């Protein structure tokens, strides 16, 4: 996905955050090599702010999204609770990780500070850098002594993005629609089948039903002229009869099913030693110092 990320990055990548959680597009995918095929590894991601600024794209603010660029609108809001996203297949052998492309397609972004689904919590109108970490599951009893040696972190500058609740750059919107396979409905706009009825048949029958000629109105009687009993009954039956709409085929019965969730999110992952506290990045996207701490995940 590197070329697609670079294409978005040239326009200024934006990622939607919602209360319920929204998946990233482009999806974060990596290809691993150089691992010990027989050792166990845990793969995880976290997101760090790129700066201490908050951005505002909406007029009439004095800072706005102008000329395809973001302008600062003040200092950043307090940092959201730090979370990491474990790949659902973790831990797994190095041979399995290297066999195929690793995709973090289950990762979701949210702006809900009270989220309890394990989604990554971000502040809207802030810039973030995704980070990817490979952690070796050290089987040694004193593995905590080597925790700072048992992981490696990767940051790709082209994956930086602005967290938004709605796309501000129309070119980003167009590129996402053109590139996202799940945005087919936005590209062609054709009505999709509903309940087993072929596309267009429901619309056609409804249109024909609406265009059906109305029944003739009864002839106006002269004032004071008596109406026969048969004419009164026929008029009453005609007014009480339901409209003659064409019948639609009955939809096939499909019971609702709920597939089991395989999302891991930020839930604890059993490791033989506590994960190290990863060093933050400075404004330029490089590691700020070689010191490490320990923290129980």
PDB file of N, CA, C and O in Angstrom, residues 15-62:
ATOM      1  N   UNK A  15      -8.198  11.176   8.052  1.00  0.00           N
ATOM      2  CA  UNK A  15      -8.828   9.947   8.534  1.00  0.00           C
ATOM      3  C   UNK A  15     -10.041  10.312   9.381  1.00  0.00           C
ATOM      4  O   UNK A  15      -9.953  11.169  10.269  1.00  0.00           O
ATOM      5  N   UNK A  16     -11.163   9.653   9.097  1.00  0.00           N
ATOM      6  CA  UNK A  16     -12.398   9.910   9.820  1.00  0.00           C
ATOM      7  C   UNK A  16     -12.347   9.214  11.179  1.00  0.00           C
ATOM      8  O   UNK A  16     -11.974   8.040  11.288  1.00  0.00           O
ATOM      9  N   UNK A  17     -12.723   9.946  12.225  1.00  0.00           N
ATOM     10  CA  UNK A  17     -12.906   9.370  13.554  1.00  0.00           C
ATOM     11  C   UNK A  17     -14.368   9.564  13.947  1.00  0.00           C
ATOM     12  O   UNK A  17     -14.944  10.626  13.730  1.00  0.00           O
ATOM     13  N   UNK A  18     -14.976   8.531  14.507  1.00  0.00           N
ATOM     14  CA  UNK A  18     -16.384   8.581  14.906  1.00  0.00           C
ATOM     15  C   UNK A  18     -16.533   8.024  16.311  1.00  0.00           C
ATOM     16  O   UNK A  18     -15.619   7.414  16.864  1.00  0.00           O
ATOM     17  N   UNK A  19     -17.701   8.235  16.898  1.00  0.00           N
ATOM     18  CA  UNK A  19     -17.973   7.699  18.223  1.00  0.00           C
ATOM     19  C   UNK A  19     -17.944   6.178  18.215  1.00  0.00           C
ATOM     20  O   UNK A  19     -17.447   5.548  19.145  1.00  0.00           O
ATOM     21  N   UNK A  20     -18.499   5.565  17.174  1.00  0.00           N
ATOM     22  CA  UNK A  20     -18.555   4.103  17.099  1.00  0.00           C
ATOM     23  C   UNK A  20     -17.250   3.499  16.616  1.00  0.00           C
ATOM     24  O   UNK A  20     -17.040   2.298  16.780  1.00  0.00           O
ATOM     25  N   UNK A  21     -16.371   4.292  16.018  1.00  0.00           N
ATOM     26  CA  UNK A  21     -15.115   3.771  15.493  1.00  0.00           C
ATOM     27  C   UNK A  21     -15.171   3.607  13.985  1.00  0.00           C
ATOM     28  O   UNK A  21     -16.139   3.088  13.443  1.00  0.00           O
ATOM     29  N   UNK A  22     -14.139   4.054  13.287  1.00  0.00           N
ATOM     30  CA  UNK A  22     -14.069   3.969  11.828  1.00  0.00           C
ATOM     31  C   UNK A  22     -12.729   3.348  11.428  1.00  0.00           C
ATOM     32  O   UNK A  22     -11.681   3.716  11.963  1.00  0.00           O
ATOM     33  N   UNK A  23     -12.775   2.419  10.468  1.00  0.00           N
ATOM     34  CA  UNK A  23     -11.554   1.790   9.987  1.00  0.00           C
ATOM     35  C   UNK A  23     -10.763   2.752   9.101  1.00  0.00           C
ATOM     36  O   UNK A  23     -11.324   3.635   8.465  1.00  0.00           O
ATOM     37  N   UNK A  24      -9.466   2.539   9.084  1.00  0.00           N
ATOM     38  CA  UNK A  24      -8.587   3.394   8.296  1.00  0.00           C
ATOM     39  C   UNK A  24      -8.612   2.985   6.827  1.00  0.00           C
ATOM     40  O   UNK A  24      -8.725   1.816   6.502  1.00  0.00           O
ATOM     41  N   UNK A  25      -8.511   3.995   5.960  1.00  0.00           N
ATOM     42  CA  UNK A  25      -8.238   3.738   4.549  1.00  0.00           C
ATOM     43  C   UNK A  25      -7.355   4.863   4.041  1.00  0.00           C
ATOM     44  O   UNK A  25      -7.682   6.030   4.217  1.00  0.00           O
ATOM     45  N   UNK A  26      -6.196   4.539   3.461  1.00  0.00           N
ATOM     46  CA  UNK A  26      -5.692   3.206   3.164  1.00  0.00           C
ATOM     47  C   UNK A  26      -5.427   2.376   4.417  1.00  0.00           C
ATOM     48  O   UNK A  26      -5.155   2.917   5.474  1.00  0.00           O
ATOM     49  N   UNK A  27      -5.512   1.065   4.247  1.00  0.00           N
ATOM     50  CA  UNK A  27      -5.240   0.155   5.347  1.00  0.00           C
ATOM     51  C   UNK A  27      -3.734   0.062   5.580  1.00  0.00           C
ATOM     52  O   UNK A  27      -2.945   0.075   4.643  1.00  0.00           O
ATOM     53  N   UNK A  28      -3.349  -0.040   6.851  1.00  0.00           N
ATOM     54  CA  UNK A  28      -1.934  -0.173   7.188  1.00  0.00           C
ATOM     55  C   UNK A  28      -1.524  -1.628   6.958  1.00  0.00           C
ATOM     56  O   UNK A  28      -1.993  -2.527   7.652  1.00  0.00           O
ATOM     57  N   UNK A  29      -0.659  -1.855   5.971  1.00  0.00           N
ATOM     58  CA  UNK A  29      -0.199  -3.194   5.624  1.00  0.00           C
ATOM     59  C   UNK A  29       1.320  -3.193   5.528  1.00  0.00           C
ATOM     60  O   UNK A  29       1.910  -2.229   5.025  1.00  0.00           O
ATOM     61  N   UNK A  30       1.942  -4.269   6.019  1.00  0.00           N
ATOM     62  CA  UNK A  30       3.396  -4.359   6.008  1.00  0.00           C
ATOM     63  C   UNK A  30       3.809  -5.748   5.538  1.00  0.00           C
ATOM     64  O   UNK A  30       3.049  -6.717   5.622  1.00  0.00           O
ATOM     65  N   UNK A  31       5.042  -5.818   5.044  1.00  0.00           N
ATOM     66  CA  UNK A  31       5.674  -7.074   4.655  1.00  0.00           C
ATOM     67  C   UNK A  31       6.919  -7.240   5.511  1.00  0.00           C
ATOM     68  O   UNK A  31       7.797  -6.366   5.514  1.00  0.00           O
ATOM     69  N   UNK A  32       6.998  -8.355   6.265  1.00  0.00           N
ATOM     70  CA  UNK A  32       8.082  -8.578   7.210  1.00  0.00           C
ATOM     71  C   UNK A  32       9.103  -9.542   6.644  1.00  0.00           C
ATOM     72  O   UNK A  32       8.774 -10.446   5.861  1.00  0.00           O
ATOM     73  N   UNK A  33      10.352  -9.347   7.064  1.00  0.00           N
ATOM     74  CA  UNK A  33      11.437 -10.250   6.697  1.00  0.00           C
ATOM     75  C   UNK A  33      12.487 -10.194   7.796  1.00  0.00           C
ATOM     76  O   UNK A  33      12.517  -9.258   8.609  1.00  0.00           O
ATOM     77  N   UNK A  34      13.336 -11.220   7.820  1.00  0.00           N
ATOM     78  CA  UNK A  34      14.427 -11.233   8.783  1.00  0.00           C
ATOM     79  C   UNK A  34      14.053 -11.733  10.161  1.00  0.00           C
ATOM     80  O   UNK A  34      14.860 -11.613  11.089  1.00  0.00           O
ATOM     81  N   UNK A  35      12.868 -12.288  10.339  1.00  0.00           N
ATOM     82  CA  UNK A  35      12.466 -12.818  11.643  1.00  0.00           C
ATOM     83  C   UNK A  35      12.970 -14.247  11.810  1.00  0.00           C
ATOM     84  O   UNK A  35      13.242 -14.961  10.838  1.00  0.00           O
ATOM     85  N   UNK A  36      13.059 -14.671  13.067  1.00  0.00           N
ATOM     86  CA  UNK A  36      13.375 -16.062  13.357  1.00  0.00           C
ATOM     87  C   UNK A  36      12.125 -16.896  13.073  1.00  0.00           C
ATOM     88  O   UNK A  36      11.093 -16.693  13.708  1.00  0.00           O
ATOM     89  N   UNK A  37      12.174 -17.814  12.113  1.00  0.00           N
ATOM     90  CA  UNK A  37      10.953 -18.547  11.749  1.00  0.00           C
ATOM     91  C   UNK A  37      10.334 -19.319  12.898  1.00  0.00           C
ATOM     92  O   UNK A  37       9.113 -19.530  12.906  1.00  0.00           O
ATOM     93  N   UNK A  38      11.131 -19.735  13.901  1.00  0.00           N
ATOM     94  CA  UNK A  38      10.617 -20.564  14.981  1.00  0.00           C
ATOM     95  C   UNK A  38      10.284 -19.762  16.241  1.00  0.00           C
ATOM     96  O   UNK A  38       9.747 -20.324  17.195  1.00  0.00           O
ATOM     97  N   UNK A  39      10.599 -18.484  16.269  1.00  0.00           N
ATOM     98  CA  UNK A  39      10.327 -17.656  17.445  1.00  0.00           C
ATOM     99  C   UNK A  39       8.933 -17.039  17.350  1.00  0.00           C
ATOM    100  O   UNK A  39       8.379 -16.876  16.256  1.00  0.00           O
ATOM    101  N   UNK A  40       8.380 -16.691  18.499  1.00  0.00           N
ATOM    102  CA  UNK A  40       7.071 -16.046  18.561  1.00  0.00           C
ATOM    103  C   UNK A  40       7.249 -14.527  18.595  1.00  0.00           C
ATOM    104  O   UNK A  40       8.131 -14.010  19.293  1.00  0.00           O
ATOM    105  N   UNK A  41       6.358 -13.855  17.879  1.00  0.00           N
ATOM    106  CA  UNK A  41       6.390 -12.393  17.828  1.00  0.00           C
ATOM    107  C   UNK A  41       4.980 -11.856  18.032  1.00  0.00           C
ATOM    108  O   UNK A  41       3.999 -12.477  17.631  1.00  0.00           O
ATOM    109  N   UNK A  42       4.931 -10.661  18.619  1.00  0.00           N
ATOM    110  CA  UNK A  42       3.686  -9.914  18.780  1.00  0.00           C
ATOM    111  C   UNK A  42       3.800  -8.645  17.944  1.00  0.00           C
ATOM    112  O   UNK A  42       4.805  -7.926  18.029  1.00  0.00           O
ATOM    113  N   UNK A  43       2.788  -8.373  17.128  1.00  0.00           N
ATOM    114  CA  UNK A  43       2.756  -7.170  16.301  1.00  0.00           C
ATOM    115  C   UNK A  43       1.695  -6.221  16.841  1.00  0.00           C
ATOM    116  O   UNK A  43       0.578  -6.651  17.153  1.00  0.00           O
ATOM    117  N   UNK A  44       2.041  -4.969  16.960  1.00  0.00           N
ATOM    118  CA  UNK A  44       1.100  -3.994  17.501  1.00  0.00           C
ATOM    119  C   UNK A  44       1.358  -2.632  16.895  1.00  0.00           C
ATOM    120  O   UNK A  44       2.411  -2.385  16.283  1.00  0.00           O
ATOM    121  N   UNK A  45       0.389  -1.741  17.059  1.00  0.00           N
ATOM    122  CA  UNK A  45       0.473  -0.374  16.549  1.00  0.00           C
ATOM    123  C   UNK A  45       0.016   0.602  17.612  1.00  0.00           C
ATOM    124  O   UNK A  45      -0.829   0.279  18.458  1.00  0.00           O
ATOM    125  N   UNK A  46       0.587   1.794  17.562  1.00  0.00           N
ATOM    126  CA  UNK A  46       0.081   2.904  18.356  1.00  0.00           C
ATOM    127  C   UNK A  46       0.166   4.168  17.515  1.00  0.00           C
ATOM    128  O   UNK A  46       0.701   4.167  16.404  1.00  0.00           O
ATOM    129  N   UNK A  47      -0.390   5.257  18.026  1.00  0.00           N
ATOM    130  CA  UNK A  47      -0.464   6.515  17.293  1.00  0.00           C
ATOM    131  C   UNK A  47       0.000   7.629  18.218  1.00  0.00           C
ATOM    132  O   UNK A  47      -0.464   7.731  19.360  1.00  0.00           O
ATOM    133  N   UNK A  48       0.900   8.452  17.720  1.00  0.00           N
ATOM    134  CA  UNK A  48       1.425   9.547  18.528  1.00  0.00           C
ATOM    135  C   UNK A  48       1.157  10.858  17.803  1.00  0.00           C
ATOM    136  O   UNK A  48       1.154  10.918  16.564  1.00  0.00           O
ATOM    137  N   UNK A  49       0.905  11.951  18.559  1.00  0.00           N
ATOM    138  CA  UNK A  49       0.696  13.255  17.913  1.00  0.00           C
ATOM    139  C   UNK A  49       1.982  13.763  17.277  1.00  0.00           C
ATOM    140  O   UNK A  49       3.079  13.568  17.807  1.00  0.00           O
ATOM    141  N   UNK A  50       1.846  14.422  16.140  1.00  0.00           N
ATOM    142  CA  UNK A  50       3.007  14.951  15.425  1.00  0.00           C
ATOM    143  C   UNK A  50       3.466  16.288  15.977  1.00  0.00           C
ATOM    144  O   UNK A  50       4.627  16.663  15.804  1.00  0.00           O
ATOM    145  N   UNK A  51       2.558  17.017  16.601  1.00  0.00           N
ATOM    146  CA  UNK A  51       2.923  18.319  17.150  1.00  0.00           C
ATOM    147  C   UNK A  51       1.985  18.636  18.292  1.00  0.00           C
ATOM    148  O   UNK A  51       1.133  17.808  18.675  1.00  0.00           O
ATOM    149  N   UNK A  52       2.123  19.818  18.847  1.00  0.00           N
ATOM    150  CA  UNK A  52       1.291  20.254  19.975  1.00  0.00           C
ATOM    151  C   UNK A  52       0.287  21.302  19.527  1.00  0.00           C
ATOM    152  O   UNK A  52      -0.053  22.211  20.267  1.00  0.00           O
ATOM    153  N   UNK A  53      -0.236  21.148  18.300  1.00  0.00           N
ATOM    154  CA  UNK A  53      -1.156  22.136  17.748  1.00  0.00           C
ATOM    155  C   UNK A  53      -2.503  21.503  17.427  1.00  0.00           C
ATOM    156  O   UNK A  53      -2.606  20.308  17.197  1.00  0.00           O
ATOM    157  N   UNK A  54      -3.516  22.350  17.446  1.00  0.00           N
ATOM    158  CA  UNK A  54      -4.861  21.982  17.021  1.00  0.00           C
ATOM    159  C   UNK A  54      -5.180  22.795  15.775  1.00  0.00           C
ATOM    160  O   UNK A  54      -4.806  23.957  15.656  1.00  0.00           O
ATOM    161  N   UNK A  55      -5.907  22.172  14.839  1.00  0.00           N
ATOM    162  CA  UNK A  55      -6.182  22.805  13.552  1.00  0.00           C
ATOM    163  C   UNK A  55      -7.679  23.012  13.381  1.00  0.00           C
ATOM    164  O   UNK A  55      -8.487  22.248  13.917  1.00  0.00           O
ATOM    165  N   UNK A  56      -8.030  24.069  12.638  1.00  0.00           N
ATOM    166  CA  UNK A  56      -9.438  24.376  12.404  1.00  0.00           C
ATOM    167  C   UNK A  56      -9.643  24.688  10.929  1.00  0.00           C
ATOM    168  O   UNK A  56      -9.046  25.623  10.403  1.00  0.00           O
ATOM    169  N   UNK A  57     -10.497  23.907  10.230  1.00  0.00           N
ATOM    170  CA  UNK A  57     -10.726  24.155   8.802  1.00  0.00           C
ATOM    171  C   UNK A  57     -11.990  24.927   8.500  1.00  0.00           C
ATOM    172  O   UNK A  57     -12.343  25.094   7.345  1.00  0.00           O
ATOM    173  N   UNK A  58     -12.733  25.385   9.499  1.00  0.00           N
ATOM    174  CA  UNK A  58     -14.080  25.904   9.266  1.00  0.00           C
ATOM    175  C   UNK A  58     -14.111  27.417   9.424  1.00  0.00           C
ATOM    176  O   UNK A  58     -13.836  27.915  10.504  1.00  0.00           O
ATOM    177  N   UNK A  59     -14.450  28.176   8.377  1.00  0.00           N
ATOM    178  CA  UNK A  59     -14.710  29.611   8.539  1.00  0.00           C
ATOM    179  C   UNK A  59     -15.937  29.780   9.438  1.00  0.00           C
ATOM    180  O   UNK A  59     -16.743  28.843   9.550  1.00  0.00           O
ATOM    181  N   UNK A  60     -16.125  30.910  10.117  1.00  0.00           N
ATOM    182  CA  UNK A  60     -15.344  32.141   9.990  1.00  0.00           C
ATOM    183  C   UNK A  60     -14.155  32.232  10.941  1.00  0.00           C
ATOM    184  O   UNK A  60     -13.757  33.343  11.299  1.00  0.00           O
ATOM    185  N   UNK A  61     -13.612  31.113  11.397  1.00  0.00           N
ATOM    186  CA  UNK A  61     -12.438  31.182  12.247  1.00  0.00           C
ATOM    187  C   UNK A  61     -11.306  31.884  11.504  1.00  0.00           C
ATOM    188  O   UNK A  61     -11.215  31.819  10.285  1.00  0.00           O
ATOM    189  N   UNK A  62     -10.423  32.529  12.249  1.00  0.00           N
ATOM    190  CA  UNK A  62      -9.332  33.244  11.585  1.00  0.00           C
ATOM    191  C   UNK A  62      -8.295  32.286  11.028  1.00  0.00           C
ATOM    192  O   UNK A  62      -7.436  32.684  10.263  1.00  0.00           O
TER     193      UNK A  62
END
